[in-house]
Coordinates of C-alpha atoms in Angstrom, one line a residue:
M1 CA -0.2 -0.1 0.2
Q2 CA 1.7 3.1 -1.2
S3 CA 1.5 6.3 1.5
F4 CA 2.5 9.9 1.5
S5 CA 3.8 11.8 4.9
I6 CA 2.4 14.8 6.1
D7 CA 5.1 17.5 7.4
E8 CA 5.4 19.8 10.0
S9 CA 3.4 22.5 7.5
D10 CA 0.3 19.9 7.5
V11 CA 0.4 18.5 11.0
E12 CA 0.2 21.0 13.7
T13 CA 1.4 19.7 17.6
T14 CA 2.6 21.1 20.6
R15 CA 5.9 18.9 20.1
K16 CA 7.2 16.9 17.0
S17 CA 5.3 13.9 15.8
T18 CA 4.9 12.6 12.3
Y19 CA 1.6 10.6 10.8
S20 CA 1.4 8.5 7.7
V21 CA -1.7 8.9 5.5
S22 CA -2.0 5.6 3.4
K23 CA -5.5 5.7 1.8
K24 CA -8.5 7.7 1.3
L25 CA -11.9 6.7 0.9
F26 CA -14.4 8.9 -0.7
W27 CA -18.5 7.8 -1.2
P28 CA -20.1 10.7 -2.9
V29 CA -24.1 10.0 -2.6
V30 CA -25.7 12.3 -5.2
L31 CA -29.3 13.5 -4.6
L32 CA -30.6 14.7 -8.0
S33 CA -34.0 16.7 -8.2
A34 CA -35.6 19.6 -10.1
A35 CA -34.5 22.4 -8.2
I36 CA -32.1 21.3 -5.5
F37 CA -28.4 19.7 -5.9
I38 CA -26.9 18.5 -2.8
V39 CA -23.9 16.3 -2.6
L40 CA -23.4 13.8 0.7
L41 CA -20.2 12.4 1.4
V42 CA -18.1 10.3 3.5
L43 CA -14.3 10.7 3.8
T44 CA -12.1 7.8 5.4
I45 CA -8.4 8.5 6.2
Y46 CA -6.1 5.8 7.2
F47 CA -2.9 6.6 8.8
G48 CA -0.5 5.0 11.2
V49 CA 2.0 6.8 13.9
N50 CA 5.8 6.5 13.4
Q51 CA 7.3 8.4 16.3
K52 CA 7.5 6.7 19.9
S53 CA 7.2 9.5 22.6
K54 CA 6.1 9.1 26.1
N55 CA 5.3 13.0 26.1
E56 CA 1.9 14.3 26.3
V57 CA 1.4 15.5 22.9
E58 CA -2.0 17.2 21.5
N59 CA -2.0 15.8 17.8
G60 CA -4.2 18.2 15.3
L61 CA -4.3 16.8 11.6
T62 CA -4.8 20.3 9.5
I63 CA -6.5 19.4 6.4
L64 CA -7.2 22.6 3.5
S65 CA -10.8 23.5 2.3
T66 CA -12.5 26.2 0.9
T67 CA -16.5 25.5 1.0
T68 CA -17.4 22.0 2.2
T69 CA -19.2 21.8 5.2
V70 CA -17.9 19.2 8.0
S71 CA -20.8 18.0 9.9
S72 CA -18.7 15.6 12.2
P73 CA -17.8 17.0 15.6
T74 CA -14.6 18.7 14.9
T75 CA -13.7 22.2 15.2
T76 CA -13.5 24.7 12.4
T77 CA -11.4 28.1 12.9
T78 CA -11.2 30.8 9.8
T79 CA -7.9 32.5 9.2
T80 CA -7.9 36.0 7.5
I81 CA -5.2 38.1 6.6
S82 CA -5.6 41.9 7.8
P83 CA -5.1 44.0 6.2
L84 CA -5.3 42.8 2.8
P85 CA -2.2 42.4 0.8
P86 CA -1.9 44.8 -2.1
V87 CA -1.4 41.9 -4.8
Q88 CA -4.9 40.9 -5.9
R89 CA -4.4 38.6 -8.5
I90 CA -4.8 35.4 -6.0
P91 CA -8.0 36.7 -4.1
T92 CA -8.6 32.7 -3.2
N93 CA -6.1 32.9 -0.9
L94 CA -7.1 35.8 1.2
Q95 CA -8.9 33.3 3.5
Q96 CA -8.3 29.8 4.1
L97 CA -10.4 27.4 6.1
F98 CA -8.5 24.8 8.6
Y99 CA -10.0 21.5 10.0
H100 CA -8.4 21.0 13.2
L101 CA -8.9 16.8 14.3
T102 CA -7.7 16.5 17.8
I103 CA -6.8 13.1 18.7
T104 CA -7.3 11.5 22.1
P105 CA -5.9 9.8 23.4
D106 CA -2.4 10.4 22.6
L107 CA -1.3 8.2 19.2
I108 CA 2.3 8.9 20.0
D109 CA 2.0 6.7 22.9
E110 CA 4.2 3.7 22.6
S111 CA 1.3 1.0 23.2
F112 CA 0.0 2.9 20.0
T113 CA 2.8 2.8 17.8
G114 CA 2.4 0.3 14.7
T115 CA -1.2 0.6 14.7
T116 CA -3.5 1.8 11.9
Y117 CA -6.2 4.6 12.6
T118 CA -9.0 5.8 10.9
I119 CA -10.8 8.8 10.4
H120 CA -14.5 9.1 9.6
I121 CA -16.1 12.0 8.2
D122 CA -19.2 13.0 7.2
Y123 CA -20.1 16.1 5.3
E124 CA -21.9 17.7 2.4
G125 CA -21.5 20.5 -0.1
D126 CA -23.5 22.0 -2.9
I127 CA -23.5 20.6 -6.6
I128 CA -22.5 23.9 -8.4
R129 CA -22.9 25.1 -11.8
D130 CA -19.8 27.4 -12.6
L131 CA -17.8 24.6 -14.3
N132 CA -15.4 23.8 -11.2
G133 CA -15.2 21.5 -8.5
L134 CA -18.2 19.1 -8.6
Y135 CA -20.3 20.4 -11.2
I136 CA -24.1 20.2 -13.0
S137 CA -24.7 21.5 -16.4
D138 CA -27.1 21.1 -19.3
Y139 CA -27.1 19.3 -22.7
V140 CA -29.7 18.9 -25.5
D141 CA -30.7 15.2 -26.4
I142 CA -31.6 13.8 -29.7
N143 CA -34.9 14.8 -29.2
G144 CA -33.8 18.6 -28.6
Q145 CA -35.0 18.3 -24.7
D146 CA -32.7 19.6 -22.3
G147 CA -30.6 17.1 -20.3
I148 CA -28.6 17.6 -16.9
F149 CA -25.2 15.5 -16.1
M150 CA -22.5 16.0 -13.5
A151 CA -19.0 16.2 -14.0
S152 CA -15.9 17.6 -11.9
Q153 CA -12.7 19.7 -12.6
M154 CA -10.5 19.6 -9.3
E155 CA -7.5 21.6 -10.9
P156 CA -5.9 23.7 -9.8
T157 CA -7.1 23.8 -6.7
Y158 CA -11.2 22.9 -6.5
A159 CA -10.8 19.1 -4.9
R160 CA -10.8 21.0 -1.6
G161 CA -14.5 22.6 -2.2
V162 CA -15.4 18.9 -3.3
F163 CA -13.9 17.2 0.0
P164 CA -11.7 17.9 2.8
C165 CA -8.5 17.0 1.5
V166 CA -4.7 17.8 1.5
D167 CA -5.0 19.6 -2.0
E168 CA -1.6 20.1 -3.0
P169 CA 0.1 18.3 -6.0
A170 CA 2.9 17.0 -3.9
R171 CA 0.4 15.4 -1.3
K172 CA -0.8 12.1 -3.0
A173 CA -2.7 9.2 -2.0
I174 CA -4.5 6.2 -3.4
F175 CA -8.5 6.8 -4.1
I176 CA -10.8 4.0 -3.8
I177 CA -14.2 5.5 -5.2
N178 CA -17.7 4.7 -4.6
I179 CA -20.9 6.1 -6.1
I180 CA -24.3 5.9 -5.3
H181 CA -26.8 6.8 -7.9
D182 CA -30.1 6.4 -9.3
S183 CA -30.1 3.3 -11.8
S184 CA -31.0 5.6 -14.8
Y185 CA -27.7 7.2 -14.8
A186 CA -24.4 5.8 -15.6
V187 CA -21.3 6.7 -14.0
W188 CA -17.6 7.1 -14.7
S189 CA -14.1 7.5 -12.7
N190 CA -10.6 7.4 -12.8
G191 CA -11.0 3.4 -12.3
E192 CA -12.4 0.9 -14.5
I193 CA -16.1 -0.5 -12.4
D194 CA -15.2 -3.5 -10.2
R195 CA -18.6 -4.2 -9.2
T196 CA -22.2 -2.8 -8.9
E197 CA -24.7 -3.5 -6.1
T198 CA -28.4 -2.7 -6.0
L199 CA -29.5 -1.1 -2.6
S200 CA -33.0 -1.6 -0.9
D201 CA -34.3 1.8 -2.4
G202 CA -33.5 0.7 -5.8
R203 CA -30.6 3.0 -6.3
I204 CA -27.3 1.7 -7.4
L205 CA -23.7 1.4 -5.6
T206 CA -21.0 1.5 -8.0
H207 CA -17.5 0.4 -7.1
F208 CA -14.4 1.4 -9.1
T209 CA -11.1 0.0 -9.2
P210 CA -8.4 2.0 -6.5
T211 CA -5.8 4.7 -8.5
L212 CA -2.6 4.9 -8.6
N213 CA -1.3 7.2 -5.7
M214 CA -1.8 10.5 -7.2
S215 CA -2.7 14.1 -6.4
T216 CA -6.0 15.3 -5.7
F217 CA -6.7 17.4 -8.7
L218 CA -6.4 14.4 -10.8
L219 CA -9.7 12.8 -9.6
A220 CA -12.6 12.7 -12.3
F221 CA -16.2 11.9 -11.7
I222 CA -19.0 11.9 -14.4
M223 CA -22.7 11.0 -14.3
A224 CA -24.9 11.0 -17.0
P225 CA -28.3 9.6 -17.8
K226 CA -27.9 5.9 -19.5
S227 CA -30.4 6.9 -22.5
D228 CA -28.0 9.6 -23.7
F229 CA -24.7 8.8 -22.8
A230 CA -22.6 5.7 -24.0
C231 CA -19.1 4.4 -25.1
R232 CA -17.6 3.2 -28.5
P233 CA -16.4 -0.5 -28.7
N234 CA -13.4 -1.0 -26.8
L235 CA -10.2 -1.0 -28.4
L236 CA -7.7 -3.5 -26.7
I237 CA -3.9 -3.1 -27.2
N238 CA -3.1 -6.5 -27.0
S239 CA 0.8 -6.6 -26.1
K240 CA 0.1 -4.7 -23.1
N241 CA -3.6 -5.4 -22.2
I242 CA -4.2 -1.5 -22.0
T243 CA -8.3 -0.6 -23.0
S244 CA -8.7 2.4 -25.0
R245 CA -12.4 4.0 -25.4
I246 CA -14.1 6.8 -26.3
C247 CA -17.4 8.0 -24.5
G248 CA -19.8 10.7 -24.8
R249 CA -23.5 11.7 -26.0
A250 CA -25.1 8.2 -27.6
D251 CA -26.3 10.2 -30.5
I252 CA -23.1 12.0 -31.9
L253 CA -20.6 8.7 -31.3
S254 CA -19.9 8.3 -34.7
Q255 CA -18.6 11.3 -35.0
L256 CA -16.2 10.4 -32.3
A257 CA -14.9 7.5 -34.5
Y258 CA -11.7 9.6 -35.7
A259 CA -10.8 10.7 -32.3
D260 CA -11.2 7.0 -31.4
E261 CA -8.6 5.8 -34.0
V262 CA -6.0 8.4 -33.1
A263 CA -6.2 7.8 -29.2
Y264 CA -5.7 4.4 -30.0
K265 CA -3.0 4.9 -32.4
V266 CA -1.0 7.3 -30.3
L267 CA -1.2 5.2 -26.8
E268 CA 0.2 2.3 -28.9
F269 CA 2.8 4.6 -30.5
F270 CA 4.1 6.4 -27.4
N271 CA 4.1 2.6 -25.7
T272 CA 6.6 1.3 -28.2
Y273 CA 8.6 4.6 -28.9
F274 CA 9.2 5.1 -25.4
D275 CA 9.2 2.0 -24.0
I276 CA 7.2 2.7 -21.1
D277 CA 4.1 1.4 -20.6
Y278 CA 1.0 3.2 -19.8
P279 CA 0.7 2.4 -16.1
L280 CA -3.3 1.8 -16.2
P281 CA -5.4 -0.8 -17.5
K282 CA -7.8 1.6 -19.2
I283 CA -7.6 5.1 -20.8
E284 CA -11.0 6.6 -21.4
H285 CA -11.3 10.2 -23.2
F286 CA -15.1 11.5 -22.4
A287 CA -16.3 14.2 -24.5
V288 CA -18.1 16.4 -22.2
P289 CA -20.7 18.3 -23.4
D290 CA -19.8 21.7 -21.1
F291 CA -16.1 21.6 -19.9
G292 CA -14.7 25.0 -19.1
G293 CA -10.7 23.4 -19.3
G294 CA -10.9 22.3 -22.9
A295 CA -9.3 19.3 -22.0
M296 CA -8.0 17.7 -18.4
E297 CA -5.3 15.0 -18.3
N298 CA -7.2 12.7 -14.9
Y299 CA -5.3 9.6 -14.8
G300 CA -7.1 7.0 -16.9
K301 CA -10.4 9.2 -17.6
H302 CA -9.6 12.3 -19.7
K303 CA -11.8 14.7 -20.1
I304 CA -12.2 16.7 -23.1
S305 CA -14.5 19.6 -24.6
L306 CA -17.0 17.9 -27.0
N307 CA -16.1 20.8 -29.6
E308 CA -12.3 19.3 -29.3
M309 CA -13.2 15.9 -30.0
N310 CA -16.2 16.2 -32.6
F311 CA -15.6 15.4 -36.3
N312 CA -18.0 14.7 -38.8
S313 CA -16.0 13.6 -42.3

């Protein structure tokens, strides 16, 4: 299991100590209605204690965030800069929120060293419409009717608005994604779908395979109606057992054939030319109807604006 260490800038203690976060578990539960869009989520962090000490230490794990609401019994403090600095080109840095998780008893005690601990956080946040973080947007289906889909754009610092995390590129973790959704919707993420479960209320719980050890801005989620979104047939690089596929609106999949061919050939060429295998079992290019970034290199799940992929010969 891969892990990363949080240094003194990420861990606040009255005396020096170091924790190692080894895995994060992120469960979004998406509720879609005509007027209100709220996402209910669960975050679980597993970590171990590296340092032995008999001193009494109050340990705080500080996690950066901006818009998420933590409903667990934790203390939230706000730090503001006053007076405001003269440089106004980075206004999002003028106010930061810190979640201080005080752990009792003292985990540095010798009897606790070597044990794996779990931090479980229940929280909620809004699904927004400004094409950043976790957002919803509109598309027009084959019958000319408006539809709604959900997508994500975490780069550069929007992951912290989706779930509590150390939202810095150097801080990496393995993510296990599980999404609960209506049975009429399909979901996509960085990993392949591992399995699905039908819940008692008829909704579907989709489990994805774990990601590689990666930064938060590389996470990707898409949820869209099954009736309007699908993928072209898989193309397999047999020598490497890597699947390449193109996904998007079902009514224009034929217009994505050229992008499908190019994506497959380019991946095969790079694998051979550089003699470095693509590290994931699949690479998926999703033609997003409304995407502000043009394209985004999410691990295993590339999101590309539909206008950049659509080609009708």
